Coordinates of C-alpha atoms in Angstrom, one line a residue:
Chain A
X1 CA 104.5 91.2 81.8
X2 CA 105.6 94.6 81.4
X3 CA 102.6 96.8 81.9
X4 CA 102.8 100.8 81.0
X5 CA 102.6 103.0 84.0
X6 CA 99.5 104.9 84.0
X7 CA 100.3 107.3 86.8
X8 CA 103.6 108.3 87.2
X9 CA 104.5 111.3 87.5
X10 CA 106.8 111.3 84.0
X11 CA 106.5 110.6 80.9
X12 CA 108.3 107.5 79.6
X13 CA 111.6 107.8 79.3
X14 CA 112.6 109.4 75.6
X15 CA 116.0 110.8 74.6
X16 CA 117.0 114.6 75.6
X17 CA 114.2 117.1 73.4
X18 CA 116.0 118.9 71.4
X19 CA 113.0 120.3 69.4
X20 CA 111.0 121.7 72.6
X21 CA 111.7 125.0 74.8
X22 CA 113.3 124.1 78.0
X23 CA 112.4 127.4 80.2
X24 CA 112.2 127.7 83.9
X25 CA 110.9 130.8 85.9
X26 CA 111.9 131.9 89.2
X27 CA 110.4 133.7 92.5
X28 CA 111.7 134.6 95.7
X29 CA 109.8 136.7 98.4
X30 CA 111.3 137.8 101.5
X31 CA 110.0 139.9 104.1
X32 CA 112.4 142.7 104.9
X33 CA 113.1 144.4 108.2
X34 CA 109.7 146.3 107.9
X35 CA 107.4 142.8 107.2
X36 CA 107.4 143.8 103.4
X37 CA 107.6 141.4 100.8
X38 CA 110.1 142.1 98.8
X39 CA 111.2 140.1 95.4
X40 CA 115.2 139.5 95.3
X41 CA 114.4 137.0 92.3
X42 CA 111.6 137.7 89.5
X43 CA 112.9 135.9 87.1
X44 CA 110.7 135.0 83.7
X45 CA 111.8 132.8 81.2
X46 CA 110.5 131.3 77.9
X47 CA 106.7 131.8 77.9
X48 CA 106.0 133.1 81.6
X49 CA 106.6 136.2 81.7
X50 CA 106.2 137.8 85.4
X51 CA 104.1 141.2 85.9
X52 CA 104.3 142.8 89.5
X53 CA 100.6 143.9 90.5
X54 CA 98.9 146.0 92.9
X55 CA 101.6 146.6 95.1
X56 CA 99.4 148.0 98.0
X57 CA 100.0 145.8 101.6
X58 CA 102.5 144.0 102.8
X59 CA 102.0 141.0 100.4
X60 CA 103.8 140.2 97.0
X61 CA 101.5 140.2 94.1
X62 CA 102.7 138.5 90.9
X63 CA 100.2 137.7 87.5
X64 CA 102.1 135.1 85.1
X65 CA 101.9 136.4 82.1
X66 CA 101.7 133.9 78.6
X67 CA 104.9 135.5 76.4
X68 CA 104.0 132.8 74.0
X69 CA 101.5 129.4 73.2
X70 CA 103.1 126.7 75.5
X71 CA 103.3 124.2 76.7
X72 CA 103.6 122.3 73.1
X73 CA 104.6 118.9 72.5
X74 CA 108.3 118.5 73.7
X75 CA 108.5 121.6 76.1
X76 CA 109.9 121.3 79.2
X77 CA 108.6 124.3 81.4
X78 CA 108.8 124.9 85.4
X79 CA 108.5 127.3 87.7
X80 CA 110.2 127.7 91.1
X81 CA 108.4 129.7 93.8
X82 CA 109.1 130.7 97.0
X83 CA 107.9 132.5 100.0
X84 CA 110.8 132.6 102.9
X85 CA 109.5 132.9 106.6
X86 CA 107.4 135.6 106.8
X87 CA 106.8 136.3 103.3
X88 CA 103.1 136.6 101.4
X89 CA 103.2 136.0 98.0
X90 CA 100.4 135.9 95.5
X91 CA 100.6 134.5 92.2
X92 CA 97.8 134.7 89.5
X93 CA 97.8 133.9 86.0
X94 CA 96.3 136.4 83.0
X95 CA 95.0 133.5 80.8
X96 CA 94.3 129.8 80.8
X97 CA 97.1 127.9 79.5
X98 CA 96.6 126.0 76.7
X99 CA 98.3 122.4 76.1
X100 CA 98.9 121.8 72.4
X101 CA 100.2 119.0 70.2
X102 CA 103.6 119.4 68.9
X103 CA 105.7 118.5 65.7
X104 CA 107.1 115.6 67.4
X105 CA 104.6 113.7 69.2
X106 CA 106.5 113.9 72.0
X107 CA 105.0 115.0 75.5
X108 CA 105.4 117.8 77.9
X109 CA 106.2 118.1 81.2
X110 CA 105.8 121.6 83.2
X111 CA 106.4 121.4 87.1
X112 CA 105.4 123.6 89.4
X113 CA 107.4 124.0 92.4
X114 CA 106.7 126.0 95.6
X115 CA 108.5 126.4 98.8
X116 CA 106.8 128.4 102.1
X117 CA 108.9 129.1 104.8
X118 CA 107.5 129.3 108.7
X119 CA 105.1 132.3 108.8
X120 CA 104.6 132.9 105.0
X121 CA 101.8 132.6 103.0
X122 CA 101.9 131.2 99.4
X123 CA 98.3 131.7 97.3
X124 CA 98.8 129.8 94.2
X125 CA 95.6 130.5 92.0
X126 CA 96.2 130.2 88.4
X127 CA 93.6 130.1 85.9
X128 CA 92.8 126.3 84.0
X129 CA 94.7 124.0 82.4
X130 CA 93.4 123.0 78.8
X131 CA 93.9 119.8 77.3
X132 CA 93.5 120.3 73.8
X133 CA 93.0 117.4 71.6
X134 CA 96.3 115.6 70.4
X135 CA 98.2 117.5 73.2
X136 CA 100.1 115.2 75.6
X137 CA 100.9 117.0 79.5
X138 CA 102.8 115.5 82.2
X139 CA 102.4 118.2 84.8
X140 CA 103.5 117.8 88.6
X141 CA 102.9 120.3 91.5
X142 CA 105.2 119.9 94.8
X143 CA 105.1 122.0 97.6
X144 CA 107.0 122.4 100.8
X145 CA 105.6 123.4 103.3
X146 CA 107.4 124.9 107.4
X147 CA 105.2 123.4 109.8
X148 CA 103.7 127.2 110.4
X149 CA 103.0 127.8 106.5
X150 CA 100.2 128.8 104.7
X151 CA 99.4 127.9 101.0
X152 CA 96.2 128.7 99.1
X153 CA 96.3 126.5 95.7
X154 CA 94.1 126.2 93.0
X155 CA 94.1 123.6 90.2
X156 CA 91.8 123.7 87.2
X157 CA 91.7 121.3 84.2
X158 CA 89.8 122.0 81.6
X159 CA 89.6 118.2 79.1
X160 CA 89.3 119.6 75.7
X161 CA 88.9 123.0 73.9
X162 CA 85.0 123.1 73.1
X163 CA 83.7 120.9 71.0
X164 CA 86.5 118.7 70.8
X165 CA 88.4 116.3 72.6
X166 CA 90.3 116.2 75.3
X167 CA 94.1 115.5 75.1
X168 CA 96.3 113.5 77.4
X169 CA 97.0 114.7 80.8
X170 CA 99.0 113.5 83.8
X171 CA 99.1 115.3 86.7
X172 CA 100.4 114.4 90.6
X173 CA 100.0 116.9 93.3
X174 CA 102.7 116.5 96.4
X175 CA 101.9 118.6 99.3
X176 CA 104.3 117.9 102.2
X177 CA 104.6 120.1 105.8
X178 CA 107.1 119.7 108.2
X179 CA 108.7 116.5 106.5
X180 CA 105.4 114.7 106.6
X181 CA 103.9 114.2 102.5
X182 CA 99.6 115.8 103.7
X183 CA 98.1 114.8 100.0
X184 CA 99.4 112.6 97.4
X185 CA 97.1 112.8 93.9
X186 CA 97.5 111.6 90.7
X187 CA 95.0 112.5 87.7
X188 CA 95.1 110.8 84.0
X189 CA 93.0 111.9 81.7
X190 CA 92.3 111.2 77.7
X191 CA 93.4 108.7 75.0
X192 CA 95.5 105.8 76.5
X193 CA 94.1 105.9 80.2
X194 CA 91.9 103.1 81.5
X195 CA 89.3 104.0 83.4
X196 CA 89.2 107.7 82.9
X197 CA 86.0 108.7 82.2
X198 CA 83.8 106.1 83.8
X199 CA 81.5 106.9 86.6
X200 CA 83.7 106.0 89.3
X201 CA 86.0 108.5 87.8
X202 CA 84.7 111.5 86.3
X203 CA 81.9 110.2 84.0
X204 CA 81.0 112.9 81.4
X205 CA 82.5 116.1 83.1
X206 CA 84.9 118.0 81.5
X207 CA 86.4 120.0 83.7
X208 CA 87.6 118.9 87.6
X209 CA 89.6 120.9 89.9
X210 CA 90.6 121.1 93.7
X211 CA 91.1 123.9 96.2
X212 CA 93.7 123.2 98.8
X213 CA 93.9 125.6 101.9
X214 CA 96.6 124.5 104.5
X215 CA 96.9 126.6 107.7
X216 CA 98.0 125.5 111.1
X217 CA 94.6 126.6 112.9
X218 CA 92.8 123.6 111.3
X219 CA 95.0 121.6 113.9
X220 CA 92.7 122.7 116.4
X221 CA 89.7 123.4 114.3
X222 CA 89.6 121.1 111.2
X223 CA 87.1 122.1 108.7
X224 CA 83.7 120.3 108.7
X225 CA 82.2 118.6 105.4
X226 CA 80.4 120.4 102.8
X227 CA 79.0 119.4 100.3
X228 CA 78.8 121.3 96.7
X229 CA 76.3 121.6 94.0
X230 CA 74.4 118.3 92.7
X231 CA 76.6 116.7 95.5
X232 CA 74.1 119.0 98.1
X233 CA 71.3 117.4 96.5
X234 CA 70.0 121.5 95.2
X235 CA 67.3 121.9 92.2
X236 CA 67.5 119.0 89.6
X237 CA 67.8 120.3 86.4
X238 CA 70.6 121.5 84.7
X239 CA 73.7 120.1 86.1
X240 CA 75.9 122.8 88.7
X241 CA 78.6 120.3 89.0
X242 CA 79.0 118.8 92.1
X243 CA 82.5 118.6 94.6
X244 CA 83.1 118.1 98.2
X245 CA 84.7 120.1 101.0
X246 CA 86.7 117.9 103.5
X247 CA 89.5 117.7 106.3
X248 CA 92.5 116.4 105.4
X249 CA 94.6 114.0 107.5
X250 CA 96.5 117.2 108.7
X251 CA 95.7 120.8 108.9
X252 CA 94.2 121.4 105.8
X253 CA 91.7 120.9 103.5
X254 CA 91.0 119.9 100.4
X255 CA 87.7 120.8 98.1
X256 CA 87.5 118.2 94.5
X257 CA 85.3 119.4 92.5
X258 CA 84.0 118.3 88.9
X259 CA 81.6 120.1 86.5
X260 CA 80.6 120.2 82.9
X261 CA 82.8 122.9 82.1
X262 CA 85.3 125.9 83.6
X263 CA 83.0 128.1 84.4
X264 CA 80.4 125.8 86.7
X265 CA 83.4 124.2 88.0
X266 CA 84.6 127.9 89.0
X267 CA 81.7 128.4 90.5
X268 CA 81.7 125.3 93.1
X269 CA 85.5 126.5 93.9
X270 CA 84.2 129.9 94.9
X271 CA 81.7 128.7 96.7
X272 CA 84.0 126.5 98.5
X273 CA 86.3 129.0 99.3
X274 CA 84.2 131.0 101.3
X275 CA 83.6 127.8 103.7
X276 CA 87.1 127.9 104.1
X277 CA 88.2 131.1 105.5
X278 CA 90.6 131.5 102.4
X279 CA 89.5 134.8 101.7
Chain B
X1 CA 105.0 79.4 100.6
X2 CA 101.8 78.0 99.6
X3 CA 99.9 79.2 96.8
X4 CA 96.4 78.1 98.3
X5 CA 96.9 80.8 100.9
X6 CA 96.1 83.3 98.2
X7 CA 92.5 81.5 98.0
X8 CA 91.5 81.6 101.7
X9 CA 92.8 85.4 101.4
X10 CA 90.7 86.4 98.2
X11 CA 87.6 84.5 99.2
X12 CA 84.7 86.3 99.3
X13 CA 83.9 84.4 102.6
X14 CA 87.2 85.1 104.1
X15 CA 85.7 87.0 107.3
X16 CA 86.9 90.3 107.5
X17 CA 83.2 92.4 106.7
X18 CA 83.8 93.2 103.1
X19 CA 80.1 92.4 102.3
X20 CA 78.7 95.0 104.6
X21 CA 80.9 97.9 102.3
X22 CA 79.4 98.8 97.9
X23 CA 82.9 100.3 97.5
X24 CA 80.6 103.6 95.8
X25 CA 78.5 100.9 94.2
X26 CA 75.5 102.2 96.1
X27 CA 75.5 106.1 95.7
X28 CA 76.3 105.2 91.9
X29 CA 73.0 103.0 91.6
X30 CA 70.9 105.8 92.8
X31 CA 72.6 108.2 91.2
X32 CA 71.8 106.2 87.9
X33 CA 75.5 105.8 86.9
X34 CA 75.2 101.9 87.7
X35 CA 71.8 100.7 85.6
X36 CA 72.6 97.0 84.4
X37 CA 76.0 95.2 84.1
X38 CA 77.5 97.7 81.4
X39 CA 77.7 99.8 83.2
X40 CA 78.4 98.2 86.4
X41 CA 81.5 97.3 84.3
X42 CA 82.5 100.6 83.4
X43 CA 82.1 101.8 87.5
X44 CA 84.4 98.9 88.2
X45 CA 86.9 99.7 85.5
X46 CA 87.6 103.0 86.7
X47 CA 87.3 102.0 90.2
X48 CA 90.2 99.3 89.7
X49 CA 92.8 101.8 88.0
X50 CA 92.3 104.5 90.6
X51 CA 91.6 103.2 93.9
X52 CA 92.5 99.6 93.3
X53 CA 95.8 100.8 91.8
X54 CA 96.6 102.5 94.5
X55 CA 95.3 99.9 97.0
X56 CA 97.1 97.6 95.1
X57 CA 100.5 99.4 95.6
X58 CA 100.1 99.6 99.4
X59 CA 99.3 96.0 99.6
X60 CA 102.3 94.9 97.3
X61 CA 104.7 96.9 100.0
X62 CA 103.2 95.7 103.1
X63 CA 103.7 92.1 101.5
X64 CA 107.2 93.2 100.1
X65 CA 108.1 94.7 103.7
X66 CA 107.8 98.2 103.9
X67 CA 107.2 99.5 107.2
X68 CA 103.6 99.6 107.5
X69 CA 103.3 102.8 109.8
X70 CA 104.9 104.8 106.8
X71 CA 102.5 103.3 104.4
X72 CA 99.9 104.1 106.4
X73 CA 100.9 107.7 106.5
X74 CA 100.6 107.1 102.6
X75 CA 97.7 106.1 102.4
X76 CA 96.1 108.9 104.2
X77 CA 97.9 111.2 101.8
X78 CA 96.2 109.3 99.2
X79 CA 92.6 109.0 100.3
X80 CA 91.7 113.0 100.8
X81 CA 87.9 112.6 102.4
X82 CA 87.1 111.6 106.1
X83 CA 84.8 108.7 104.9
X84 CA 87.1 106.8 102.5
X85 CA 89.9 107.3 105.0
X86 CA 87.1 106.0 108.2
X87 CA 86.0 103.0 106.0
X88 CA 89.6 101.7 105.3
X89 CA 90.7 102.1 108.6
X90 CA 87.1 99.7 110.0
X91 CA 88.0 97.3 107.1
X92 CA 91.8 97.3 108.5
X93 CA 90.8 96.5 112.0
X94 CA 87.9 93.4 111.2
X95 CA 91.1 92.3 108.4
X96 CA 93.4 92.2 111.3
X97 CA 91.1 90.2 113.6
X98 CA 90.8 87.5 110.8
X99 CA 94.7 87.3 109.5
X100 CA 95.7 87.1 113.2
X101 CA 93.4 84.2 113.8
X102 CA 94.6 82.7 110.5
X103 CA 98.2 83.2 109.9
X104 CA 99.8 84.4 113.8
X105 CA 103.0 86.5 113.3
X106 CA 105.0 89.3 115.2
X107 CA 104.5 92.1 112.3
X108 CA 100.9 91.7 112.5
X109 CA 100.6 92.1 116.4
X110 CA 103.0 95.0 115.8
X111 CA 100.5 96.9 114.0
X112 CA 97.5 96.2 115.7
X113 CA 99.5 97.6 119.0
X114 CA 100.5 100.7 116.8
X115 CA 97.0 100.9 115.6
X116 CA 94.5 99.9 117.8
X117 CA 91.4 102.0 115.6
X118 CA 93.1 100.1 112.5
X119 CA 95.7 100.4 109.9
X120 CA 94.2 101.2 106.3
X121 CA 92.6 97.8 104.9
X122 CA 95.1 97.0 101.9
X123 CA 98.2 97.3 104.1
X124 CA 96.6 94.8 107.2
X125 CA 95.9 93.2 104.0
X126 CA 99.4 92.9 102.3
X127 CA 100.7 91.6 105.8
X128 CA 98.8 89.1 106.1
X129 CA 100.0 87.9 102.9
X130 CA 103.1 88.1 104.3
X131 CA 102.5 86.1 107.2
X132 CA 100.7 83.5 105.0
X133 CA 103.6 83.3 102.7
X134 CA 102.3 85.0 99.6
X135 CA 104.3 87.1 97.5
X136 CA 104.0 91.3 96.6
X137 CA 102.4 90.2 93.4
X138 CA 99.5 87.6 95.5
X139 CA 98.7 90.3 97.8
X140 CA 98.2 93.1 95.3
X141 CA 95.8 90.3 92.9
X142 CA 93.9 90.3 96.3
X143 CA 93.4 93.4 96.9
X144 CA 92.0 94.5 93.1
X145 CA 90.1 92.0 92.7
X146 CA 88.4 93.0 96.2
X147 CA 88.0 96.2 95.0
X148 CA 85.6 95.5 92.1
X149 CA 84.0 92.0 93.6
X150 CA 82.3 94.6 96.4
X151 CA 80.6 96.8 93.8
X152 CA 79.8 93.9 91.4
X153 CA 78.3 92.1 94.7
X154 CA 76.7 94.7 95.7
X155 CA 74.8 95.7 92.7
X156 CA 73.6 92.1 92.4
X157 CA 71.5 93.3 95.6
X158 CA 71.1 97.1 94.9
X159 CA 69.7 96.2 91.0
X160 CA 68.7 92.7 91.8
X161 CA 71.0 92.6 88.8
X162 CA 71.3 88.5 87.6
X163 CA 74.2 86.6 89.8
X164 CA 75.7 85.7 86.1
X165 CA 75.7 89.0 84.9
X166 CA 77.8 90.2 87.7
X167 CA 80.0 87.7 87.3
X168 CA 80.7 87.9 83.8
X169 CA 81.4 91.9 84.4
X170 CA 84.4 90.5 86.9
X171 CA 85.4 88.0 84.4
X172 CA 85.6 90.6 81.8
X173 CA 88.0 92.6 83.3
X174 CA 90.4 89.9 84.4
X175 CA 93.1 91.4 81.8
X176 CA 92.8 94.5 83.5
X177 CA 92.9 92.9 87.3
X178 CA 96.5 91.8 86.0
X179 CA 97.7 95.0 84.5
X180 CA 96.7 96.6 87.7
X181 CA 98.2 93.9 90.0
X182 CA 101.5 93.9 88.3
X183 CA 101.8 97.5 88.1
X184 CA 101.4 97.7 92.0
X185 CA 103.7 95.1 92.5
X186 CA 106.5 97.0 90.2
X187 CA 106.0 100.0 91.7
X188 CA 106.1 98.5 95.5
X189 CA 109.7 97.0 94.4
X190 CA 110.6 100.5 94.3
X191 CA 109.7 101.5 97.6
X192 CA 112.7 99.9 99.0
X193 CA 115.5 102.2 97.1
X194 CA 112.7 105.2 96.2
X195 CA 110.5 105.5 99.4
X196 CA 106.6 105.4 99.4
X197 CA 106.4 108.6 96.6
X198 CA 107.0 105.4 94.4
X199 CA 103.3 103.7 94.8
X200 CA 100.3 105.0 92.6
X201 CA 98.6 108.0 93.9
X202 CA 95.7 107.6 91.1
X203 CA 92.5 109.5 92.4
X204 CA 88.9 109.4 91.6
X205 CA 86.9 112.5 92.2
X206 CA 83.3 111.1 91.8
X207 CA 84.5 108.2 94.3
X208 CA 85.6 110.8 96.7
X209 CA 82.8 113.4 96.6
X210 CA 80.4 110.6 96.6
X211 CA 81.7 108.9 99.3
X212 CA 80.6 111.6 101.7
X213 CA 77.8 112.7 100.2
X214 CA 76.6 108.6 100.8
X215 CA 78.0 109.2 104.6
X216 CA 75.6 111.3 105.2
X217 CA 72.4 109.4 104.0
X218 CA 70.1 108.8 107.2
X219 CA 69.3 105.5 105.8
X220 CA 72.0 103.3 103.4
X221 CA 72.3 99.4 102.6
X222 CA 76.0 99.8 103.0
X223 CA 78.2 100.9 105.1
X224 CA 80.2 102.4 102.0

């Protein structure tokens, strides 16, 4: 029997879009002499367009800018980031992005690729993802990480615009450090996937995210479980959401947290991030 | 190879301490997500395209021949909470006491000697089918259909839910056992040319946050 992947990481296989935009944006930080970031590459393309921010500090700040609605049907989007040994680089996003349906019925893919040299810092915090109904989003994240990196990442979805239903949406997370792959995580949501919104998996929440903090001191000092929200066992009543703070197998750790919408679900990751040292 | 071996291996009696584990059965019934067999079934559908996916893929590659240290690395990368990752390991270890009484071989020694604490469940698991003769496709039909037996076992106890009942909720998911099975199996004929980034990664965040949150009960049926 041939049985339809649920959970890779692409879409299956249709001929070369011609209909969608193909765009990829690119960063480079690099420290200079003086241990200042400094951006050789700021390259934006298609709908991200890149805005340097604050500029006070030694750090990079960058805020992703939506030039257009994307990802639709049919796009394929990336972006490249990296942070070279030494680096700090801070990305942010202005807006939730929005997946939409396209003409074709074909999917999307956008991939999300960062690279931290030894030294550097990499905070990845953009704001949610939205499934909107009739949309169809392969999305991956991989990261690469020196074994002396640090990466902040956040990752929001958001199943549904309100008051309607939630699109499709793949997504697989691959963290690797120093050669070794630290988390592995595949998400399907919406129309076509088994399983997706059964209480084993997210029940009736709507919106689930994680908070990944990697930094070699939790070699020596993992973080302890926490517990979030409902999961904490606070006033019953109306629902916070609930998540869970835990070590990784590696120097890192890892909050999941689900909710009935963004902003509750915002709310836990906050929370969480102050258990983290993440600042 | 003989086909029986798949029987001793899937047998709820087979003694590697399965029964003493709900598989997130248990926090689920008190939580009120499991109330009667609907929705036992609809814990154990979602259950058996995340985790058992996934647990299904390692097995398929330990039976297929992977090297079992790098699919153990894999599934740690796939099992982000202390518990889930503790609870495997136990399993693996009691698993590994009752395939190397049952079906002796050198790549099962080899492990125990590389993991004395114990080697995730489905991959001890997978070897063993190995050792017994039993093909990728065997060991990965094992390993689902443990995966949603536990719970549906369990809440016979937790709910005092009717024996039949809980039987009929395995029964009707038997064309969903296959699709998960085979899918593990295809993907763990990939690891071979594509490496272990081939085998489902599919996660389940109410499993995983209420895994620990069940861990830290004072007082619990189950061990999981």
């Amino acid at each position: 029997m041939t049985a339809a992947p649920t959970t890779l990481a692409r879409p299956p296989r249709t001929p070369a879009s011609t209909a969608g935009l193909h765009a990829t944006a690119r960063i480079t930080a690099r420290a200079d002499a003086h241990g200042i970031t400094r951006l050789p590459v700021l390259d934006g393309a298609g709908p991200f367009a890149l805005r340097r921010i604050g500029g006070h500090g030694p750090q990079a700040r960058i805020c992703v800018v939506g030039a257009m609605s994307a990802p639709l049907g049919g796009d394929r989007l990336a972006i490249d980031a990296t942070a070279e040994s030494g680096a700090a680089l801070h990305l942010t996003a202005a807006a939730a992005t929005v997946a939409l349906p396209g003409r074709t019925g074909e999917a999307a893919t956008y991939d999300v690729r960062l690279t931290v040299g030894d030294g550097a810092r990499l905070d990845w915090l953009p704001e949610p993802l939205i499934s909107a109904e009739g949309s169809d989003l392969w999305m991956t994240t991989t990261v690469e990480l020196a074994p002396t990196a640090r990466l902040v990442l956040r990752e929001e979805q958001v199943l549904g615009r309100t008051g309607e239903h939630t699109g499709t949406l793949h997504s697989r997370l691959t963290v690797r450090r120093a050669g070794r792959t630290l988390l592995d995580q595949e998400t399907a949501y919406g129309p076509g996937v088994p399983g997706w919104d059964t209480s084993a998996v997210l029940d009736a929440q709507r919106a689930v995210g994680q908070l990944l903090v990697v930094q070699p001191e939790f070699d020596e000092h993992p973080a302890a479980v926490q517990l979030l929200g409902d999961a904490a066992g606070g006033p019953t009543g109306e629902s916070a959401g609930q998540g869970v703070l835990a070590p990784l197998a590696g120097p890192a750790a890892l909050v999941t947290a689900v909710a009935p919408d963004a902003l509750r679900l915002r709310r836990l990751l906050d929370d969480a991030a102050r258990y983290t040292a993440a600042g | 190879m003989s086909r029986a071996a798949l029987l001793v291996l899937a047998d709820g009696r087979f003694p590697a301490g399965g029964h003493a584990h709900s598989g997130g059965a248990e926090p689920a019934v008190t939580a009120g997500r499991i109330k009667d067999a609907a929705t036992l079934e609809r814990f154990c559908r979602g259950r058996l395209h995340t985790a058992g996916l996934v647990a299904a893929g390692l097995a398929a590659a330990a039976a297929a021949g992977a090297d079992p240290l790098l699919l153990d690395d894999a599934a740690d990368a796939r099992t982000p909470v202390p518990a889930l990752r503790q609870v495997a390991r136990r399993l693996g270890r009691q698993m590994m006491r009752a395939a190397r009484a049952t079906w002796p071989s050198d790549a099962l020694d080899a492990l125990a000697a590389a993991r004395p604490r114990g080697a995730h469940q489905p991959i001890v698991l997978g070897l063993a089918a190995r050792s017994a003769g039993l093909t990728p496709l065997d060991a990965a039909y094992a390993v689902a259909y443990e995966n949603i037996s536990g719970p549906a076992t369990a809440a016979v106890r937790l709910l005092s839910l009717d024996p039949f009942d809980a039987t009929a909720v395995l029964a009707h998911l038997a064309a969903d056992l296959d699709r998960v099975a085979a899918q593990g199996a295809e993907a763990a004929a990939r690891v071979a040319t594509e490496g272990v980034d081939a085998l489902p990664a599919a996660s389940a965040p109410l499993l995983d946050i209420t895994a620990e949150q069940h861990a830290a009960w004072p007082v619990r049926l189950f061990a999981s």
